[in-house]
Coordinates of N, CA and C in Angstrom, one line a residue:
X1273 N 0.8 -1.2 0.0 CA 0.0 0.0 0.0 C 0.9 1.2 0.0
X1274 N 0.3 2.3 -0.3 CA 1.0 3.6 -0.2 C 0.2 4.5 0.8
X1275 N 0.7 4.5 2.0 CA -0.1 5.1 3.1 C -1.2 4.2 3.5
X1276 N -2.4 4.8 3.7 CA -3.5 4.0 4.2 C -4.3 3.3 3.1
X1277 N -4.0 3.6 1.8 CA -4.8 3.1 0.7 C -4.0 1.9 0.1
X1278 N -4.8 0.9 -0.2 CA -4.2 -0.3 -0.9 C -3.8 0.2 -2.3
X1279 N -2.8 -0.4 -2.8 CA -2.2 -0.1 -4.1 C -2.3 -1.3 -5.0
X1280 N -3.3 -1.2 -6.0 CA -3.5 -2.4 -6.9 C -2.2 -2.7 -7.6
X1281 N -1.7 -3.9 -7.4 CA -0.4 -4.4 -8.1 C -0.5 -5.8 -8.6
X1282 N -1.6 -6.5 -8.5 CA -1.6 -7.9 -8.9 C -1.3 -8.0 -10.4
X1283 N -0.5 -9.1 -10.7 CA -0.1 -9.3 -12.1 C -1.3 -9.7 -12.9
X1284 N -2.4 -10.1 -12.3 CA -3.6 -10.5 -13.1 C -4.6 -9.3 -13.2
X1285 N -4.1 -8.1 -13.2 CA -5.0 -6.9 -13.4 C -5.4 -6.8 -14.9
X1286 N -4.7 -7.5 -15.8 CA -5.1 -7.5 -17.2 C -4.5 -6.3 -18.0
X1287 N -3.5 -5.6 -17.5 CA -2.9 -4.5 -18.3 C -1.8 -5.0 -19.2
X1288 N -1.8 -4.4 -20.4 CA -0.8 -4.9 -21.4 C 0.4 -3.9 -21.5
X1289 N 0.3 -2.7 -20.9 CA 1.5 -1.8 -21.0 C 1.4 -0.8 -19.8
X1290 N 2.4 -0.1 -19.7 CA 2.6 0.9 -18.6 C 1.5 1.9 -18.6
X1291 N 1.2 2.5 -19.7 CA 0.2 3.6 -19.8 C -1.2 3.1 -19.3
X1292 N -1.6 1.9 -19.8 CA -2.8 1.3 -19.4 C -2.8 1.0 -17.9
X1293 N -1.7 0.5 -17.3 CA -1.6 0.2 -15.9 C -1.8 1.5 -15.1
X1294 N -1.0 2.6 -15.5 CA -1.0 3.8 -14.8 C -2.4 4.5 -14.8
X1295 N -3.0 4.5 -16.0 CA -4.4 5.1 -16.1 C -5.4 4.4 -15.2
X1296 N -5.3 3.0 -15.2 CA -6.3 2.3 -14.4 C -6.0 2.1 -13.0
X1297 N -4.7 1.9 -12.6 CA -4.4 1.4 -11.3 C -3.6 2.4 -10.4
X1298 N -3.2 3.5 -11.0 CA -2.6 4.6 -10.2 C -3.5 5.8 -10.3
X1299 N -3.5 6.5 -11.4 CA -4.4 7.7 -11.5 C -5.8 7.4 -11.4
X1300 N -6.3 6.4 -12.2 CA -7.7 6.0 -12.1 C -8.1 5.5 -10.8
X1301 N -7.3 4.7 -10.1 CA -7.6 4.3 -8.8 C -7.8 5.4 -7.8
X1302 N -6.8 6.4 -7.8 CA -6.9 7.5 -6.9 C -8.2 8.4 -7.2
X1303 N -8.5 8.5 -8.5 CA -9.7 9.2 -8.9 C -11.0 8.5 -8.3
X1304 N -10.9 7.2 -8.3 CA -12.1 6.4 -7.8 C -12.3 6.6 -6.3
X1305 N -11.2 7.0 -5.6 CA -11.3 7.2 -4.2 C -11.9 8.6 -3.8
X1306 N -12.0 9.5 -4.8 CA -12.5 10.9 -4.4 C -13.6 11.2 -5.4
X1307 N -14.5 10.3 -5.5 CA -15.7 10.5 -6.5 C -16.5 11.7 -6.1
X1308 N -16.6 12.1 -4.9 CA -17.4 13.3 -4.5 C -16.8 14.6 -4.9
X1309 N -15.6 14.6 -5.3 CA -15.0 15.9 -5.7 C -15.2 16.1 -7.2
X1310 N -16.2 16.9 -7.5 CA -16.6 17.1 -8.9 C -15.5 17.7 -9.8
X1311 N -14.8 18.7 -9.3 CA -13.7 19.3 -10.1 C -12.6 18.4 -10.4
X1312 N -12.1 17.6 -9.4 CA -11.1 16.6 -9.6 C -11.5 15.6 -10.6
X1313 N -12.8 15.1 -10.5 CA -13.3 14.1 -11.4 C -13.3 14.7 -12.8
X1314 N -13.8 15.9 -13.0 CA -13.9 16.5 -14.3 C -12.5 16.6 -15.0
X1315 N -11.6 17.1 -14.3 CA -10.2 17.2 -14.8 C -9.6 15.8 -15.0
X1316 N -9.8 14.9 -14.1 CA -9.3 13.6 -14.2 C -9.8 12.9 -15.4
X1317 N -11.1 13.0 -15.7 CA -11.7 12.3 -16.9 C -11.2 13.0 -18.2
X1318 N -10.8 14.2 -18.1 CA -10.2 14.8 -19.3 C -8.8 14.4 -19.5
X1319 N -8.1 14.2 -18.4 CA -6.7 13.8 -18.4 C -6.4 12.4 -18.8
X1320 N -7.2 11.4 -18.3 CA -7.0 10.0 -18.5 C -6.7 9.6 -20.0
X1321 N -7.6 10.1 -20.9 CA -7.4 9.6 -22.3 C -6.1 10.3 -22.9
X1322 N -5.5 11.3 -22.3 CA -4.4 11.9 -22.9 C -3.0 11.4 -22.4
X1323 N -3.1 10.4 -21.4 CA -1.8 10.0 -20.8 C -0.9 9.4 -21.9
X1324 N -1.4 8.7 -22.9 CA -0.5 8.1 -23.9 C 0.4 9.1 -24.5
X1325 N 0.0 10.4 -24.6 CA 0.8 11.4 -25.2 C 2.2 11.6 -24.5
X1326 N 2.1 11.4 -23.2 CA 3.3 11.5 -22.4 C 4.4 10.4 -22.6
X1327 N 3.9 9.4 -23.3 CA 4.8 8.2 -23.4 C 5.1 7.8 -24.9
X1328 N 4.7 8.7 -25.8 CA 5.0 8.5 -27.2 C 6.5 8.2 -27.4
X1329 N 6.8 7.2 -28.1 CA 8.2 6.8 -28.3 C 8.8 6.0 -27.2
X1330 N 8.0 5.7 -26.2 CA 8.5 4.9 -25.0 C 7.8 3.6 -24.9
X1331 N 7.3 3.1 -26.0 CA 6.5 1.8 -25.9 C 7.4 0.7 -25.4
X1332 N 8.7 0.8 -25.5 CA 9.6 -0.3 -25.1 C 10.0 -0.2 -23.6
X1333 N 9.3 0.5 -22.8 CA 9.7 0.7 -21.4 C 9.8 -0.7 -20.7
X1334 N 10.9 -0.8 -20.0 CA 11.1 -2.1 -19.2 C 10.9 -1.7 -17.8
X1335 N 10.1 -2.6 -17.1 CA 9.8 -2.3 -15.7 C 11.1 -2.3 -14.8
X1336 N 11.1 -1.4 -13.9 CA 12.1 -1.3 -12.8 C 11.5 -1.5 -11.5
X1337 N 12.2 -2.0 -10.5 CA 11.7 -2.1 -9.2 C 11.8 -0.7 -8.6
X1338 N 10.6 -0.3 -8.1 CA 10.5 1.1 -7.6 C 10.3 1.0 -6.1
X1339 N 10.8 2.0 -5.4 CA 10.6 2.2 -4.0 C 9.1 2.5 -3.7
X1340 N 8.6 3.4 -4.5 CA 7.1 3.8 -4.4 C 6.8 4.9 -3.5
X1341 N 7.7 5.2 -2.6 CA 7.5 6.3 -1.6 C 8.8 7.0 -1.3
X1342 N 9.6 7.3 -2.4 CA 10.9 7.8 -2.2 C 11.0 9.3 -2.1
X1343 N 11.2 9.8 -0.9 CA 11.3 11.2 -0.6 C 12.4 11.3 0.5
X1344 N 12.8 12.5 0.8 CA 13.9 12.7 1.7 C 13.7 12.1 3.1
X1345 N 12.5 11.9 3.5 CA 12.2 11.2 4.8 C 12.4 9.7 4.8
X1346 N 12.5 9.1 3.6 CA 12.6 7.7 3.5 C 13.9 7.1 3.0
X1347 N 15.0 7.9 3.2 CA 16.3 7.4 2.9 C 17.3 8.1 3.9
X1348 N 18.4 7.4 4.1 CA 19.4 7.9 5.0 C 20.8 7.3 4.6
X1349 N 21.8 7.6 5.4 CA 23.1 7.0 5.2 C 23.4 6.4 6.6
X1350 N 23.9 5.1 6.5 CA 24.3 4.4 7.7 C 25.6 5.0 8.3
X1351 N 25.9 4.6 9.5 CA 27.1 5.2 10.2 C 28.4 4.9 9.4
X1352 N 28.4 3.8 8.7 CA 29.6 3.5 7.9 C 29.5 4.1 6.4
X1353 N 28.5 5.0 6.2 CA 28.5 5.7 4.9 C 27.7 5.0 3.8
X1354 N 27.0 3.9 4.1 CA 26.2 3.3 3.0 C 24.8 3.8 3.0
X1355 N 24.3 4.1 1.8 CA 22.9 4.6 1.6 C 21.9 3.5 2.0
X1356 N 20.8 3.9 2.6 CA 19.7 2.9 2.8 C 18.4 3.6 2.6
X1357 N 17.4 2.8 2.3 CA 16.1 3.3 2.1 C 15.1 2.5 3.0
X1358 N 14.0 3.1 3.4 CA 13.0 2.4 4.2 C 11.6 2.9 3.9
X1359 N 10.6 2.2 4.5 CA 9.2 2.5 4.3 C 8.8 2.5 2.8
X1360 N 9.1 1.4 2.1 CA 8.7 1.3 0.7 C 7.3 1.0 0.5
X1361 N 6.8 1.3 -0.7 CA 5.5 0.9 -1.2 C 5.8 0.3 -2.6
X1362 N 6.7 -0.7 -2.6 CA 7.4 -1.2 -3.8 C 6.4 -1.8 -4.8
X1363 N 6.8 -1.6 -6.1 CA 6.1 -2.2 -7.2 C 7.0 -2.1 -8.4
X1364 N 6.7 -2.8 -9.5 CA 7.5 -2.6 -10.7 C 6.8 -1.6 -11.6
X1365 N 7.6 -0.7 -12.2 CA 7.0 0.2 -13.1 C 8.1 1.1 -13.8
X1366 N 7.7 2.2 -14.3 CA 8.5 3.1 -15.1 C 9.6 3.7 -14.1
X1367 N 10.8 3.7 -14.5 CA 11.9 4.1 -13.6 C 11.8 5.5 -13.1
X1368 N 11.1 6.4 -13.9 CA 10.9 7.8 -13.5 C 9.8 8.0 -12.4
X1369 N 9.0 7.0 -12.2 CA 7.8 7.2 -11.3 C 8.2 7.5 -9.9
X1370 N 9.3 7.1 -9.4 CA 9.8 7.4 -8.0 C 10.0 8.8 -7.8
X1371 N 10.3 9.6 -8.9 CA 10.6 11.0 -8.7 C 9.3 11.8 -8.3
X1372 N 8.1 11.3 -8.5 CA 6.9 12.0 -8.2 C 6.8 12.5 -6.8
X1373 N 6.9 11.6 -5.9 CA 6.8 12.0 -4.5 C 8.0 12.8 -4.0
X1374 N 9.1 12.4 -4.5 CA 10.3 13.2 -4.1 C 10.1 14.7 -4.5
X1375 N 9.6 14.9 -5.7 CA 9.3 16.2 -6.2 C 8.2 16.9 -5.4
X1376 N 7.2 16.2 -5.0 CA 6.1 16.8 -4.2 C 6.7 17.3 -2.8
X1377 N 7.7 16.7 -2.3 CA 8.2 17.1 -1.0 C 9.6 17.8 -1.1
X1378 N 9.8 18.5 -2.2 CA 11.0 19.3 -2.3 C 12.2 18.7 -3.0
X1379 N 12.0 17.5 -3.5 CA 13.1 16.8 -4.2 C 14.1 16.1 -3.3
X1380 N 15.1 15.6 -4.0 CA 16.3 15.0 -3.3 C 17.5 15.8 -3.6
X1381 N 18.6 15.4 -3.0 CA 19.8 16.2 -3.2 C 20.4 16.1 -4.6
X1382 N 21.1 17.1 -5.0 CA 21.7 17.2 -6.4 C 22.6 15.9 -6.5
X1383 N 23.3 15.5 -5.5 CA 24.2 14.3 -5.5 C 23.3 13.1 -5.9
X1384 N 22.1 13.0 -5.3 CA 21.3 11.9 -5.6 C 21.0 11.8 -7.1
X1385 N 20.5 13.0 -7.6 CA 20.1 13.0 -9.1 C 21.3 12.8 -10.0
X1386 N 22.4 13.4 -9.6 CA 23.6 13.1 -10.4 C 24.0 11.7 -10.5
X1387 N 24.0 11.0 -9.3 CA 24.3 9.6 -9.3 C 23.3 8.8 -10.1
X1388 N 22.0 9.1 -9.9 CA 21.0 8.4 -10.6 C 21.1 8.5 -12.1
X1389 N 21.3 9.7 -12.6 CA 21.3 9.9 -14.1 C 22.7 9.4 -14.6
X1390 N 23.7 9.3 -13.8 CA 25.0 8.7 -14.3 C 24.7 7.2 -14.5
X1391 N 24.0 6.6 -13.6 CA 23.7 5.1 -13.7 C 22.7 4.8 -14.8
X1392 N 21.7 5.7 -14.9 CA 20.6 5.5 -15.8 C 20.2 6.8 -16.5
X1393 N 21.0 7.2 -17.5 CA 20.8 8.5 -18.2 C 19.5 8.4 -19.0
X1394 N 18.9 9.6 -19.2 CA 17.7 9.7 -20.0 C 18.2 9.5 -21.5
X1395 N 17.4 8.7 -22.2 CA 17.8 8.5 -23.6 C 17.4 9.7 -24.4
X1396 N 18.2 10.1 -25.4 CA 17.8 11.3 -26.2 C 16.5 11.0 -26.9
X1397 N 15.8 12.0 -27.2 CA 14.5 11.9 -28.0 C 13.4 11.8 -27.0
X1398 N 12.5 10.9 -27.3 CA 11.2 10.9 -26.5 C 11.3 10.8 -25.0
X1399 N 12.3 10.1 -24.5 CA 12.5 9.9 -23.1 C 12.9 11.3 -22.5
X1400 N 13.9 11.9 -23.0 CA 14.3 13.2 -22.5 C 13.3 14.3 -22.8
X1401 N 12.6 14.3 -23.9 CA 11.7 15.3 -24.3 C 10.5 15.4 -23.4
X1402 N 10.0 14.3 -22.9 CA 8.7 14.3 -22.1 C 9.0 14.1 -20.6
X1403 N 10.2 14.1 -20.2 CA 10.6 13.9 -18.8 C 9.9 14.8 -17.8
X1404 N 9.9 16.1 -18.1 CA 9.3 17.1 -17.1 C 7.8 16.9 -17.0
X1405 N 7.1 16.6 -18.1 CA 5.7 16.4 -18.1 C 5.3 15.2 -17.3
X1406 N 6.1 14.1 -17.5 CA 5.8 12.9 -16.8 C 6.1 13.0 -15.3
X1407 N 7.0 13.9 -14.9 CA 7.2 14.2 -13.5 C 5.9 14.8 -12.9
X1408 N 5.3 15.7 -13.7 CA 4.0 16.3 -13.2 C 3.0 15.2 -13.0
X1409 N 2.9 14.2 -13.9 CA 1.9 13.1 -13.8 C 2.2 12.3 -12.6
X1410 N 3.5 12.0 -12.4 CA 3.9 11.1 -11.2 C 3.7 11.8 -9.9
X1411 N 3.9 13.1 -9.9 CA 3.6 13.9 -8.7 C 2.1 14.0 -8.4
X1412 N 1.4 14.1 -9.5 CA -0.1 14.2 -9.3 C -0.6 13.0 -8.6
X1413 N -0.1 11.8 -8.9 CA -0.6 10.6 -8.2 C -0.5 10.7 -6.7
X1414 N 0.6 11.3 -6.3 CA 0.9 11.4 -4.8 C 0.0 12.5 -4.2
X1415 N -0.2 13.6 -4.9 CA -1.2 14.6 -4.4 C -2.5 14.0 -4.2
X1416 N -3.0 13.3 -5.2 CA -4.3 12.6 -5.1 C -4.3 11.6 -3.9
X1417 N -3.3 10.8 -3.8 CA -3.2 9.8 -2.7 C -3.3 10.5 -1.4
X1418 N -2.5 11.6 -1.2 CA -2.5 12.4 0.0 C -3.8 13.0 0.3
X1419 N -4.5 13.5 -0.8 CA -5.8 14.1 -0.6 C -6.8 13.1 -0.1
X1420 N -6.7 11.9 -0.7 CA -7.6 10.8 -0.3 C -7.3 10.3 1.1
X1421 N -6.1 10.4 1.6 CA -5.8 9.9 2.9 C -5.9 11.0 4.0
X1422 N -5.4 12.2 3.7 CA -5.3 13.3 4.7 C -6.3 14.4 4.5
X1423 N -7.0 14.4 3.4 CA -8.0 15.4 3.2 C -7.6 16.5 2.2
X1424 N -8.5 17.5 2.2 CA -8.5 18.6 1.2 C -7.3 19.5 1.1
X1425 N -6.4 19.5 2.1 CA -5.3 20.4 2.0 C -4.4 20.1 0.8
X1426 N -4.5 18.9 0.2 CA -3.7 18.5 -1.0 C -4.5 18.8 -2.3
X1427 N -5.7 19.2 -2.2 CA -6.6 19.4 -3.4 C -6.0 20.4 -4.3
X1428 N -5.6 21.6 -3.8 CA -5.1 22.6 -4.7 C -3.9 22.2 -5.5
X1429 N -3.0 21.5 -4.9 CA -1.8 21.0 -5.6 C -2.2 20.0 -6.7
X1430 N -3.2 19.1 -6.4 CA -3.7 18.2 -7.4 C -4.3 18.9 -8.6
X1431 N -5.2 19.9 -8.3 CA -5.8 20.7 -9.3 C -4.8 21.5 -10.2
X1432 N -3.8 22.1 -9.5 CA -2.8 22.8 -10.3 C -2.1 21.9 -11.2
X1433 N -1.7 20.7 -10.8 CA -1.0 19.7 -11.6 C -1.9 19.3 -12.8
X1434 N -3.1 19.0 -12.5 CA -4.0 18.5 -13.5 C -4.2 19.6 -14.6
X1435 N -4.4 20.8 -14.2 CA -4.6 21.9 -15.1 C -3.3 22.1 -15.9
X1436 N -2.2 22.1 -15.3 CA -0.9 22.3 -16.0 C -0.7 21.1 -17.1
X1437 N -1.0 19.9 -16.7 CA -0.9 18.8 -17.6 C -1.8 18.9 -18.8
X1438 N -3.1 19.3 -18.5 CA -4.1 19.5 -19.6 C -3.7 20.6 -20.5
X1439 N -3.2 21.7 -20.0 CA -2.7 22.8 -20.9 C -1.6 22.3 -21.8
X1440 N -0.6 21.6 -21.2 CA 0.5 21.1 -22.0 C 0.1 20.0 -23.0
X1441 N -0.9 19.3 -22.7 CA -1.3 18.2 -23.6 C -2.4 18.6 -24.6
X1442 N -2.9 19.7 -24.5 CA -4.0 20.1 -25.5 C -3.4 20.9 -26.6

């Protein structure tokens, strides 16, 4: 789970690719948990069919093991200098998805990103071109999740991200 909400991850969910999975079991699932919020629903229903635009040219995505809740409060360095992570909401998915919650809570250190992109650089073309927009999408998931768990204080952030994504995708 990610917080107090179950996170649909079963291999028998019937999805054939990442975009379908994300639309149904991340963004779609979070939207299903806040049905009484008409504005979020309206924007969500406009956004869902556009998700594929964020992944054009990335049809060959290979799943990566994700932490699922990677932000500055869920990693540390041991006394002997080794990095460690804790409190995961692990699943397999797009390697960029972990940046969503990190971005929501102020990001991670420059050293973290430098090391990450040295190990797994963005491929030129479609991957690099849509990176920033996909980060908005991945951050949106966590705003909706927090809105569903902790209440309306996360609503404005979710609405801003949805509006920004819709502007950029229209």
